[in-house]
């Protein structure tokens, strides 16, 4: 099916079904939704007070309804939320500082890899109406919830003492409330990741990670998990969801042999959304030398649909590093997509038809060595002759971080391209090194494998000549950290360079070999 000819009305119907668009009048006639709304109101009215209409700005409210589903698409709960209408808020009056830290996906994968290596399970909890727990400093008034107006005081307003969904400061208020609670109970906040909290008792470690309002935790001592659940229950109204199985769209299987992380359901949703579920399968996401065909010539295609497809695929890259390069190459042409770009995107979708259940496998029993790979394809972009960089970082056999990116400037030599990319890989390794120190893991000289001997010589020796003197000083911090012993940049043969899959399109044999080396497996092989 040609994506450029997708019927707009069909897409609207798909989005409507996906987001379960329900009106308040419909929900009030359904006992299940009424019960869900009443539960929210009980938490809301307990914290807020009904007052006469003030002279200052009043923020409107609305109900948002959605079904919470598991990885199989089965509805597990009807979830109703009372939300403040954002367009009526005034900066400086209704809100001030709004920043709230959000965990990086690499942090989640590091935690999963750590738990797998140390043979303990991760659990998930759901704090009911969690944003309603955060006190706010501003004086904010909202209208009464639609359908639940007080008949005796229909013109009164609620004065908010705590945050409400839709308020810009709500995530920050919730984070500050939870952080204060954890610090008072003996937890330590991460040195570089402020969404990570740890608590050490003798030789046991308890780890706690938050992603806005989603929480995962685990411990080398299972008793700590039970005690933590009791502490959280006493402070917040929450429910245990058991072992971590479905988180941020990721399906997670914690097995005896290891942990498997994938987005199989999300993949099927993408293919169905764009009408490609029955398309002809492809064994690779991009043909060899396919990047040379991505030019600015040809007929224009639907820009909105192209961007929507790229956006969907970019989130899938969080568990599918095998499509990272091809997706990022296609993402460069979102401003003015042509037919050749659309064909390249369709090939990625056809590759997903062929491999819908692939994901990352984190095996138990392997070492927990920290290692990085760095590679660059010199002047691989035919449009502007900029190089494409690729890095990946492992903890033992577990791939926890990767990237594929076009460099900011044109490199004058292969050595320069490789040297600049090795510097970027070094920065990521140092961030991971600092994060892992919160888990109690210490790494002295982290191996950084590069297949360019010239780049290695630049990192080891302060040489200056015509081909290197122009390199920006910010890239020379690689040399500094090599001298300090934080990393050890060493040579690896091109055949053993695992980052190759991020820098250039490969033939089927080479592509499948590297995919296997990265522990990207089919879910049917690990269940």
Short mmCIF file of C-alpha atoms in Angstrom, two decimals:
data_model
loop_
_atom_site.label_atom_id
_atom_site.label_comp_id
_atom_site.label_asym_id
_atom_site.label_seq_id
_atom_site.Cartn_x
_atom_site.Cartn_y
_atom_site.Cartn_z
CA UNK A 1 0.00 0.00 0.00
CA UNK A 2 1.34 3.44 -0.95
CA UNK A 3 1.57 5.61 2.16
CA UNK A 4 1.12 8.76 0.08
CA UNK A 5 -2.42 7.68 -0.86
CA UNK A 6 -3.70 6.79 2.62
CA UNK A 7 -7.24 8.04 3.13
CA UNK A 8 -7.33 10.86 5.69
CA UNK A 9 -10.68 9.80 7.10
CA UNK A 10 -9.33 6.32 7.76
CA UNK A 11 -6.40 7.76 9.74
CA UNK A 12 -8.78 9.89 11.80
CA UNK A 13 -10.84 6.78 12.57
CA UNK A 14 -7.69 4.89 13.63
CA UNK A 15 -6.60 7.71 15.96
CA UNK A 16 -10.11 7.95 17.44
CA UNK A 17 -10.17 4.26 18.30
CA UNK A 18 -6.59 4.29 19.60
CA UNK A 19 -7.17 7.10 22.06
CA UNK A 20 -10.70 6.02 23.11
CA UNK A 21 -12.25 9.48 22.65
CA UNK A 22 -15.22 9.59 25.06
CA UNK A 23 -17.43 12.53 25.92
CA UNK A 24 -18.45 13.37 29.49
CA UNK A 25 -22.11 12.72 28.69
CA UNK A 26 -21.26 9.18 27.54
CA UNK A 27 -19.05 8.49 30.58
CA UNK A 28 -21.74 9.65 33.03
CA UNK A 29 -24.03 6.96 31.64
CA UNK A 30 -21.48 4.17 32.20
CA UNK A 31 -21.16 2.82 35.79
CA UNK A 32 -17.50 1.84 35.26
CA UNK A 33 -16.50 5.32 34.15
CA UNK A 34 -18.59 6.94 36.92
CA UNK A 35 -16.71 4.82 39.46
CA UNK A 36 -13.38 5.87 37.95
CA UNK A 37 -14.38 9.56 38.06
CA UNK A 38 -15.66 9.27 41.62
CA UNK A 39 -12.33 7.81 42.75
CA UNK A 40 -10.54 10.83 41.27
CA UNK A 41 -13.01 13.23 42.90
CA UNK A 42 -12.50 11.65 46.32
CA UNK A 43 -8.76 12.41 46.08
CA UNK A 44 -9.38 15.86 44.62
CA UNK A 45 -11.97 17.18 47.09
CA UNK A 46 -9.99 15.80 50.04
CA UNK A 47 -7.13 18.22 49.27
CA UNK A 48 -8.93 21.27 47.86
CA UNK A 49 -11.44 23.76 49.25
CA UNK A 50 -14.54 25.25 47.58
CA UNK A 51 -14.53 29.07 47.78
CA UNK A 52 -16.41 31.99 46.28
CA UNK A 53 -15.32 33.17 42.84
CA UNK A 54 -12.21 35.39 43.21
CA UNK A 55 -11.34 38.31 40.95
CA UNK A 56 -8.20 36.68 39.54
CA UNK A 57 -7.85 34.20 36.67
CA UNK A 58 -9.99 31.04 36.79
CA UNK A 59 -8.73 27.90 35.06
CA UNK A 60 -11.24 25.61 33.37
CA UNK A 61 -11.35 21.83 33.94
CA UNK A 62 -12.20 18.85 31.76
CA UNK A 63 -12.30 15.07 31.99
CA UNK A 64 -9.92 12.84 30.02
CA UNK A 65 -10.76 9.15 29.63
CA UNK A 66 -8.64 6.28 28.41
CA UNK A 67 -8.42 2.52 28.76
CA UNK A 68 -5.19 1.19 30.22
CA UNK A 69 -4.08 -1.93 28.32
CA UNK A 70 -1.46 -4.61 28.80
CA UNK A 71 0.98 -5.83 26.14
CA UNK A 72 -1.74 -8.01 24.59
CA UNK A 73 -4.13 -5.10 24.15
CA UNK A 74 -6.47 -6.32 26.90
CA UNK A 75 -8.12 -3.52 28.89
CA UNK A 76 -6.97 -3.73 32.52
CA UNK A 77 -8.54 -0.57 33.93
CA UNK A 78 -10.71 2.39 32.98
CA UNK A 79 -8.72 5.48 33.86
CA UNK A 80 -10.33 8.91 34.27
CA UNK A 81 -8.38 12.10 34.91
CA UNK A 82 -9.50 15.56 35.89
CA UNK A 83 -7.32 17.96 33.89
CA UNK A 84 -6.82 21.72 34.06
CA UNK A 85 -7.27 23.49 30.72
CA UNK A 86 -3.82 24.77 29.83
CA UNK A 87 -4.79 27.55 27.44
CA UNK A 88 -6.36 29.57 30.29
CA UNK A 89 -3.21 29.69 32.45
CA UNK A 90 -1.16 32.87 32.90
CA UNK A 91 2.62 32.67 33.35
CA UNK A 92 3.81 34.43 36.49
CA UNK A 93 0.36 34.18 38.06
CA UNK A 94 -0.73 30.54 37.73
CA UNK A 95 2.75 29.05 37.39
CA UNK A 96 6.44 29.93 37.69
CA UNK A 97 9.28 27.39 37.43
CA UNK A 98 8.07 24.20 35.70
CA UNK A 99 11.19 22.10 35.09
CA UNK A 100 11.02 18.48 36.29
CA UNK A 101 13.74 15.86 35.62
CA UNK A 102 12.85 12.91 33.38
CA UNK A 103 14.81 9.66 33.25
CA UNK A 104 16.73 8.90 30.07
CA UNK A 105 15.84 5.61 28.39
CA UNK A 106 19.49 4.56 28.82
CA UNK A 107 18.95 4.83 32.58
CA UNK A 108 16.07 2.36 32.40
CA UNK A 109 18.15 -0.06 30.32
CA UNK A 110 21.12 0.24 32.69
CA UNK A 111 18.82 -0.62 35.59
CA UNK A 112 17.40 -3.63 33.73
CA UNK A 113 20.92 -4.85 32.85
CA UNK A 114 22.10 -4.37 36.45
CA UNK A 115 19.11 -6.25 37.88
CA UNK A 116 19.62 -9.10 35.40
CA UNK A 117 23.32 -9.42 36.23
CA UNK A 118 22.67 -9.39 39.99
CA UNK A 119 19.78 -11.84 39.64
CA UNK A 120 16.92 -9.87 41.18
CA UNK A 121 13.54 -8.89 39.79
CA UNK A 122 12.21 -5.42 39.12
CA UNK A 123 8.71 -4.38 40.21
CA UNK A 124 6.31 -1.68 39.18
CA UNK A 125 3.92 0.45 41.18
CA UNK A 126 1.12 2.83 40.31
CA UNK A 127 0.45 5.81 42.56
CA UNK A 128 -3.19 6.79 42.17
CA UNK A 129 -3.63 10.42 41.17
CA UNK A 130 0.06 10.95 41.90
CA UNK A 131 0.17 14.51 40.59
CA UNK A 132 -2.41 15.40 43.24
CA UNK A 133 0.20 14.71 45.95
CA UNK A 134 2.50 17.63 45.10
CA UNK A 135 1.88 20.91 47.00
CA UNK A 136 2.00 24.06 44.84
CA UNK A 137 3.24 27.51 45.87
CA UNK A 138 1.07 29.64 43.58
CA UNK A 139 -2.50 30.69 44.29
CA UNK A 140 -4.54 28.84 41.66
CA UNK A 141 -8.32 28.55 41.21
CA UNK A 142 -10.16 26.07 38.96
CA UNK A 143 -13.76 25.51 37.98
CA UNK A 144 -15.76 22.63 39.42
CA UNK A 145 -15.44 19.29 37.55
CA UNK A 146 -17.97 18.97 34.67
CA UNK A 147 -20.93 16.79 35.69
CA UNK A 148 -20.11 17.05 39.39
CA UNK A 149 -20.97 20.66 40.24
CA UNK A 150 -22.15 21.33 43.79
CA UNK A 151 -25.94 22.06 43.50
CA UNK A 152 -25.79 24.32 46.58
CA UNK A 153 -22.73 26.28 45.40
CA UNK A 154 -22.80 26.11 41.58
CA UNK A 155 -20.83 29.34 41.11
CA UNK A 156 -18.05 28.57 43.62
CA UNK A 157 -14.48 27.69 42.56
CA UNK A 158 -11.91 25.29 43.95
CA UNK A 159 -8.74 26.79 45.40
CA UNK A 160 -5.89 24.38 44.72
CA UNK A 161 -3.50 23.45 47.50
CA UNK A 162 -1.94 20.61 45.53
CA UNK A 163 -1.16 20.07 41.85
CA UNK A 164 -3.64 18.95 39.23
CA UNK A 165 -3.08 17.26 35.88
CA UNK A 166 -2.70 19.89 33.20
CA UNK A 167 -0.92 22.43 35.41
CA UNK A 168 2.53 23.18 34.06
CA UNK A 169 4.06 22.91 37.53
CA UNK A 170 2.36 19.56 38.28
CA UNK A 171 5.31 17.27 37.28
CA UNK A 172 7.74 19.43 39.26
CA UNK A 173 5.49 19.49 42.35
CA UNK A 174 5.08 15.70 42.23
CA UNK A 175 8.82 15.13 41.82
CA UNK A 176 9.70 17.44 44.73
CA UNK A 177 7.13 15.76 46.96
CA UNK A 178 8.42 12.27 46.15
CA UNK A 179 12.08 13.33 46.42
CA UNK A 180 11.58 14.83 49.90
CA UNK A 181 9.79 11.68 51.04
CA UNK A 182 12.55 9.37 49.78
CA UNK A 183 15.38 11.45 51.22
CA UNK A 184 13.69 11.42 54.63
CA UNK A 185 13.56 7.62 54.44
CA UNK A 186 17.28 7.12 53.93
CA UNK A 187 17.53 7.16 50.13
CA UNK A 188 20.31 8.91 48.23
CA UNK A 189 19.71 10.79 45.00
CA UNK A 190 21.87 9.96 41.97
CA UNK A 191 24.91 12.14 41.39
CA UNK A 192 24.15 12.68 37.68
CA UNK A 193 20.70 11.10 37.32
CA UNK A 194 18.27 12.88 39.65
CA UNK A 195 15.50 10.37 38.82
CA UNK A 196 17.53 7.52 40.36
CA UNK A 197 17.39 6.88 44.11
CA UNK A 198 19.38 4.22 45.96
CA UNK A 199 19.58 2.91 49.49
CA UNK A 200 22.38 0.70 50.73
CA UNK A 201 22.12 -1.56 53.78
CA UNK A 202 25.22 -3.63 54.47
CA UNK A 203 25.93 -5.40 51.17
CA UNK A 204 22.41 -5.07 49.80
CA UNK A 205 21.21 -2.35 47.43
CA UNK A 206 17.73 -0.98 46.79
CA UNK A 207 17.22 0.96 43.52
CA UNK A 208 14.29 3.20 42.63
CA UNK A 209 13.76 4.87 39.23
CA UNK A 210 10.99 7.29 38.26
CA UNK A 211 9.83 8.38 34.81
CA UNK A 212 7.36 11.22 35.50
CA UNK A 213 4.55 9.23 37.14
CA UNK A 214 5.81 5.69 36.38
CA UNK A 215 7.89 3.95 39.04
CA UNK A 216 10.07 0.84 38.91
CA UNK A 217 12.17 -0.55 41.76
CA UNK A 218 14.03 -3.62 42.92
CA UNK A 219 16.58 -4.88 45.43
CA UNK A 220 19.18 -7.55 45.93
CA UNK A 221 17.21 -8.32 49.11
CA UNK A 222 13.54 -9.07 48.40
CA UNK A 223 12.56 -8.07 51.96
CA UNK A 224 13.43 -4.45 51.11
CA UNK A 225 10.84 -4.46 48.32
CA UNK A 226 8.11 -5.57 50.72
CA UNK A 227 9.10 -2.97 53.29
CA UNK A 228 9.21 -0.25 50.63
CA UNK A 229 5.70 -1.14 49.47
CA UNK A 230 4.40 -0.69 53.01
CA UNK A 231 6.16 2.67 53.38
CA UNK A 232 4.75 3.95 50.10
CA UNK A 233 1.25 2.71 50.98
CA UNK A 234 1.29 4.60 54.26
CA UNK A 235 2.32 7.85 52.55
CA UNK A 236 0.57 7.65 49.16
CA UNK A 237 -2.52 5.95 47.85
CA UNK A 238 -0.90 3.39 45.58
CA UNK A 239 -1.24 -0.12 44.20
CA UNK A 240 1.42 -2.71 43.46
CA UNK A 241 1.39 -3.93 39.86
CA UNK A 242 3.71 -6.88 40.51
CA UNK A 243 6.74 -7.72 38.39
CA UNK A 244 7.80 -5.27 35.71
CA UNK A 245 6.17 -6.47 32.49
CA UNK A 246 4.95 -3.44 30.54
CA UNK A 247 6.62 -0.05 30.92
CA UNK A 248 6.53 3.02 28.62
CA UNK A 249 5.42 0.79 25.74
CA UNK A 250 8.18 -1.77 26.39
CA UNK A 251 7.33 -5.42 26.96
CA UNK A 252 9.73 -6.86 29.54
CA UNK A 253 10.11 -10.57 30.26
CA UNK A 254 12.16 -11.42 33.36
CA UNK A 255 13.18 -15.05 32.86
CA UNK A 256 15.54 -17.46 34.60
CA UNK A 257 18.12 -17.17 31.82
CA UNK A 258 17.91 -13.39 31.46
CA UNK A 259 15.66 -10.47 30.58
CA UNK A 260 14.08 -9.74 27.20
CA UNK A 261 13.00 -6.23 26.26
CA UNK A 262 11.00 -5.49 23.11
CA UNK A 263 8.23 -3.37 21.58
CA UNK A 264 6.38 -6.07 19.63
CA UNK A 265 2.93 -4.64 20.34
CA UNK A 266 4.07 -1.14 19.40
CA UNK A 267 5.55 -2.52 16.16
CA UNK A 268 2.25 -4.16 15.22
CA UNK A 269 0.41 -0.92 16.03
CA UNK A 270 2.73 1.04 13.72
CA UNK A 271 2.26 -1.39 10.83
CA UNK A 272 -1.50 -1.33 11.30
CA UNK A 273 -1.59 2.44 11.63
CA UNK A 274 0.11 2.95 8.27
CA UNK A 275 -1.58 0.04 6.49
CA UNK A 276 1.62 -2.02 6.08
CA UNK A 277 0.78 -5.14 8.10
CA UNK A 278 0.35 -7.21 4.92
CA UNK A 279 3.22 -5.65 2.96
CA UNK A 280 5.94 -7.76 1.33
CA UNK A 281 8.65 -8.50 3.96
CA UNK A 282 12.22 -7.24 3.56
CA UNK A 283 15.26 -8.85 5.19
CA UNK A 284 17.17 -5.58 5.74
CA UNK A 285 15.94 -2.05 6.58
CA UNK A 286 17.97 -0.45 3.76
CA UNK A 287 19.61 -1.66 0.58
CA UNK A 288 23.38 -1.54 0.24
CA UNK A 289 24.35 1.96 -0.93
CA UNK A 290 20.72 2.95 -0.42
CA UNK A 291 21.81 6.11 1.38
CA UNK A 292 23.25 7.40 -1.90
CA UNK A 293 19.76 7.35 -3.43
CA UNK A 294 18.38 9.69 -0.74
CA UNK A 295 18.59 12.97 -2.63
CA UNK A 296 16.45 16.09 -2.93
CA UNK A 297 15.11 15.27 -6.39
CA UNK A 298 11.71 13.83 -7.31
CA UNK A 299 8.06 14.52 -6.55
CA UNK A 300 6.89 15.76 -3.16
CA UNK A 301 4.92 13.49 -0.82
CA UNK A 302 2.57 14.11 2.12
CA UNK A 303 4.80 15.89 4.65
CA UNK A 304 2.47 15.33 7.60
CA UNK A 305 2.23 11.60 7.03
CA UNK A 306 5.98 11.30 6.45
CA UNK A 307 6.76 13.06 9.72
CA UNK A 308 4.21 10.93 11.57
CA UNK A 309 5.88 7.75 10.28
CA UNK A 310 9.37 8.97 11.23
CA UNK A 311 8.17 9.97 14.71
CA UNK A 312 6.67 6.52 15.29
CA UNK A 313 9.84 4.77 14.11
CA UNK A 314 12.15 6.94 16.22
CA UNK A 315 10.52 5.73 19.44
CA UNK A 316 10.81 2.14 18.21
CA UNK A 317 14.59 2.67 17.97
CA UNK A 318 14.64 2.59 21.78
CA UNK A 319 14.61 -1.22 21.59
CA UNK A 320 15.53 -1.79 17.94
CA UNK A 321 19.08 -0.55 17.28
CA UNK A 322 19.03 -2.49 14.01
CA UNK A 323 16.82 0.19 12.40
CA UNK A 324 18.55 3.18 14.01
CA UNK A 325 20.74 4.11 11.02
CA UNK A 326 18.03 3.83 8.37
CA UNK A 327 15.47 5.77 10.44
CA UNK A 328 17.94 8.56 11.24
CA UNK A 329 18.92 8.88 7.57
CA UNK A 330 15.28 9.21 6.55
CA UNK A 331 14.63 11.67 9.40
CA UNK A 332 17.01 14.18 7.78
CA UNK A 333 14.49 14.88 5.01
CA UNK A 334 11.37 15.72 7.02
CA UNK A 335 11.35 19.35 5.85
CA UNK A 336 10.77 18.42 2.22
CA UNK A 337 10.29 14.65 1.72
CA UNK A 338 10.40 13.18 -1.79
CA UNK A 339 9.28 9.87 -3.29
CA UNK A 340 12.71 8.27 -2.78
CA UNK A 341 12.56 9.10 0.93
CA UNK A 342 9.09 7.60 1.23
CA UNK A 343 10.26 4.42 -0.49
CA UNK A 344 13.12 4.17 2.01
CA UNK A 345 10.67 4.55 4.93
CA UNK A 346 8.40 1.91 3.43
CA UNK A 347 11.34 -0.49 3.23
CA UNK A 348 11.94 -0.01 6.98
CA UNK A 349 8.28 -0.87 7.60
CA UNK A 350 8.60 -3.94 5.36
CA UNK A 351 11.65 -4.97 7.42
CA UNK A 352 9.48 -4.71 10.54
CA UNK A 353 6.94 -6.98 8.86
CA UNK A 354 9.76 -9.52 8.51
CA UNK A 355 11.03 -9.04 12.11
CA UNK A 356 8.08 -7.86 14.28
CA UNK A 357 9.21 -9.61 17.47
CA UNK A 358 12.88 -8.67 17.68
CA UNK A 359 14.17 -7.13 20.89
CA UNK A 360 17.15 -6.86 23.23
CA UNK A 361 18.31 -9.88 25.21
CA UNK A 362 20.14 -9.31 28.50
CA UNK A 363 21.60 -12.70 29.50
CA UNK A 364 22.41 -13.74 33.04
CA UNK A 365 25.77 -15.19 33.93
CA UNK A 366 27.80 -12.87 31.71
CA UNK A 367 30.40 -10.42 32.97
CA UNK A 368 29.52 -6.83 33.84
CA UNK A 369 32.41 -5.19 32.01
CA UNK A 370 31.85 -1.69 30.68
CA UNK A 371 32.93 -1.33 27.06
CA UNK A 372 32.25 1.02 24.13
CA UNK A 373 32.53 0.81 20.33
CA UNK A 374 33.06 3.82 18.08
CA UNK A 375 32.94 4.06 14.29
CA UNK A 376 32.39 6.66 11.55
CA UNK A 377 31.63 6.52 7.84
CA UNK A 378 33.75 9.28 6.32
CA UNK A 379 31.74 11.70 4.07
CA UNK A 380 29.00 9.09 3.76
CA UNK A 381 26.30 11.71 3.20
CA UNK A 382 26.29 12.48 -0.52
CA UNK A 383 24.23 15.66 -0.06
CA UNK A 384 26.64 17.63 2.15
CA UNK A 385 29.56 15.21 2.57
CA UNK A 386 29.29 15.09 6.33
CA UNK A 387 30.25 11.88 8.11
CA UNK A 388 27.88 9.53 9.93
CA UNK A 389 28.90 8.51 13.45
CA UNK A 390 27.92 5.38 15.33
CA UNK A 391 28.53 4.33 18.94
CA UNK A 392 27.32 1.62 21.24
CA UNK A 393 28.00 0.85 24.88
CA UNK A 394 27.77 -2.54 26.61
CA UNK A 395 27.54 -3.78 30.17
CA UNK A 396 28.87 -7.30 29.74
CA UNK A 397 26.78 -8.78 26.90
CA UNK A 398 23.93 -6.30 27.45
CA UNK A 399 23.60 -3.45 24.98
CA UNK A 400 22.35 -0.47 26.99
CA UNK A 401 23.15 2.60 24.87
CA UNK A 402 23.69 3.40 21.18
CA UNK A 403 23.56 6.28 18.74
CA UNK A 404 23.73 7.07 15.04
CA UNK A 405 24.22 10.71 14.10
CA UNK A 406 25.45 12.92 11.30
CA UNK A 407 28.44 14.99 12.41
CA UNK A 408 28.06 18.76 12.64
CA UNK A 409 30.93 19.64 10.30
CA UNK A 410 32.66 18.12 7.31
CA UNK A 411 35.70 16.05 8.30
CA UNK A 412 38.81 16.47 6.15
CA UNK A 413 40.03 12.92 6.75
CA UNK A 414 38.94 9.54 8.02
CA UNK A 415 41.14 10.05 11.09
CA UNK A 416 39.32 13.27 11.95
CA UNK A 417 35.88 11.70 11.55
CA UNK A 418 36.84 8.71 13.71
CA UNK A 419 38.55 10.93 16.31
CA UNK A 420 35.51 13.19 16.70
CA UNK A 421 33.18 10.21 17.06
CA UNK A 422 35.47 8.54 19.59
CA UNK A 423 35.19 11.74 21.64
CA UNK A 424 31.39 11.51 21.59
CA UNK A 425 31.57 7.86 22.65
CA UNK A 426 33.95 8.83 25.45
CA UNK A 427 31.44 11.38 26.77
CA UNK A 428 28.71 8.74 26.91
CA UNK A 429 31.01 6.23 28.61
CA UNK A 430 31.91 8.79 31.28
CA UNK A 431 28.23 9.58 31.90
CA UNK A 432 27.49 5.86 32.30
CA UNK A 433 30.54 5.46 34.53
CA UNK A 434 29.25 8.15 36.88
CA UNK A 435 25.71 6.72 36.85
CA UNK A 436 26.97 3.21 37.60
CA UNK A 437 28.90 4.55 40.59
CA UNK A 438 25.50 5.12 42.26
CA UNK A 439 24.96 1.36 41.93
CA UNK A 440 28.28 0.73 43.63
CA UNK A 441 30.08 -0.21 40.38
CA UNK A 442 33.57 1.24 39.92
CA UNK A 443 35.36 1.26 36.58
CA UNK A 444 38.94 2.43 36.16
CA UNK A 445 39.99 2.19 32.51
CA UNK A 446 36.96 1.64 30.26
CA UNK A 447 37.88 0.05 26.90
CA UNK A 448 36.87 2.14 23.88
CA UNK A 449 37.30 0.12 20.70
CA UNK A 450 38.02 2.01 17.48
CA UNK A 451 39.10 0.63 14.08
CA UNK A 452 41.15 3.71 13.12
CA UNK A 453 44.81 3.58 14.18
CA UNK A 454 45.23 7.23 13.22
CA UNK A 455 42.46 8.32 15.59
CA UNK A 456 44.02 6.23 18.36
CA UNK A 457 47.38 7.92 17.78
CA UNK A 458 45.72 11.34 18.01
CA UNK A 459 44.16 10.35 21.34
CA UNK A 460 47.45 9.03 22.75
CA UNK A 461 49.85 11.69 21.47
CA UNK A 462 49.60 15.52 21.42
CA UNK A 463 50.66 15.74 17.78
CA UNK A 464 49.82 18.77 15.63
CA UNK A 465 50.11 18.86 11.86
CA UNK A 466 48.21 20.18 8.86
CA UNK A 467 45.51 17.54 9.05
CA UNK A 468 44.71 17.92 12.75
CA UNK A 469 45.49 21.47 13.86
CA UNK A 470 42.04 22.74 12.82
CA UNK A 471 40.13 20.19 14.96
CA UNK A 472 38.03 22.03 17.55
CA UNK A 473 39.50 22.00 21.06
CA UNK A 474 36.31 20.52 22.49
CA UNK A 475 37.12 17.22 20.79
CA UNK A 476 40.51 16.95 22.49
CA UNK A 477 38.95 16.06 25.84
CA UNK A 478 39.20 12.46 24.57
CA UNK A 479 42.97 12.83 24.82
CA UNK A 480 42.65 14.25 28.35
CA UNK A 481 40.56 11.38 29.65
CA UNK A 482 42.86 8.86 28.01
CA UNK A 483 45.77 10.48 29.89
CA UNK A 484 43.81 10.46 33.16
CA UNK A 485 43.11 6.73 32.80
CA UNK A 486 39.34 7.02 32.64
CA UNK A 487 39.21 5.24 29.29
CA UNK A 488 41.58 3.10 27.24
CA UNK A 489 41.18 3.58 23.50
CA UNK A 490 42.36 0.48 21.65
CA UNK A 491 42.25 -0.86 18.12
CA UNK A 492 39.69 -3.36 16.88
CA UNK A 493 39.59 -4.87 13.42
CA UNK A 494 36.91 -3.71 11.01
CA UNK A 495 35.40 -7.22 10.99
CA UNK A 496 34.90 -7.01 14.78
CA UNK A 497 33.62 -3.42 14.78
CA UNK A 498 30.06 -3.79 16.12
CA UNK A 499 29.28 -0.11 15.55
CA UNK A 500 29.43 -0.71 11.78
CA UNK A 501 25.66 -1.24 11.74
CA UNK A 502 25.18 2.41 12.74
CA UNK A 503 27.33 4.06 10.09
CA UNK A 504 26.52 2.47 6.72
CA UNK A 505 23.94 0.18 5.07
CA UNK A 506 25.13 -3.43 4.99
CA UNK A 507 24.39 -6.54 2.97
CA UNK A 508 22.09 -9.16 4.49
CA UNK A 509 24.85 -11.49 5.71
CA UNK A 510 26.89 -8.79 7.47
CA UNK A 511 23.76 -7.10 8.84
CA UNK A 512 22.36 -10.32 10.36
CA UNK A 513 25.76 -11.20 11.84
CA UNK A 514 26.08 -7.86 13.63
CA UNK A 515 22.45 -8.00 14.74
CA UNK A 516 23.13 -11.36 16.38
CA UNK A 517 26.33 -10.07 18.02
CA UNK A 518 24.29 -7.30 19.63
CA UNK A 519 21.94 -9.85 21.23
CA UNK A 520 18.94 -8.68 19.20
CA UNK A 521 16.77 -11.80 19.27
CA UNK A 522 13.26 -12.87 18.38
CA UNK A 523 10.85 -13.09 21.32
CA UNK A 524 9.84 -16.62 20.26
CA UNK A 525 13.41 -17.77 20.94
CA UNK A 526 13.46 -16.56 24.56
CA UNK A 527 9.96 -17.32 25.83
#
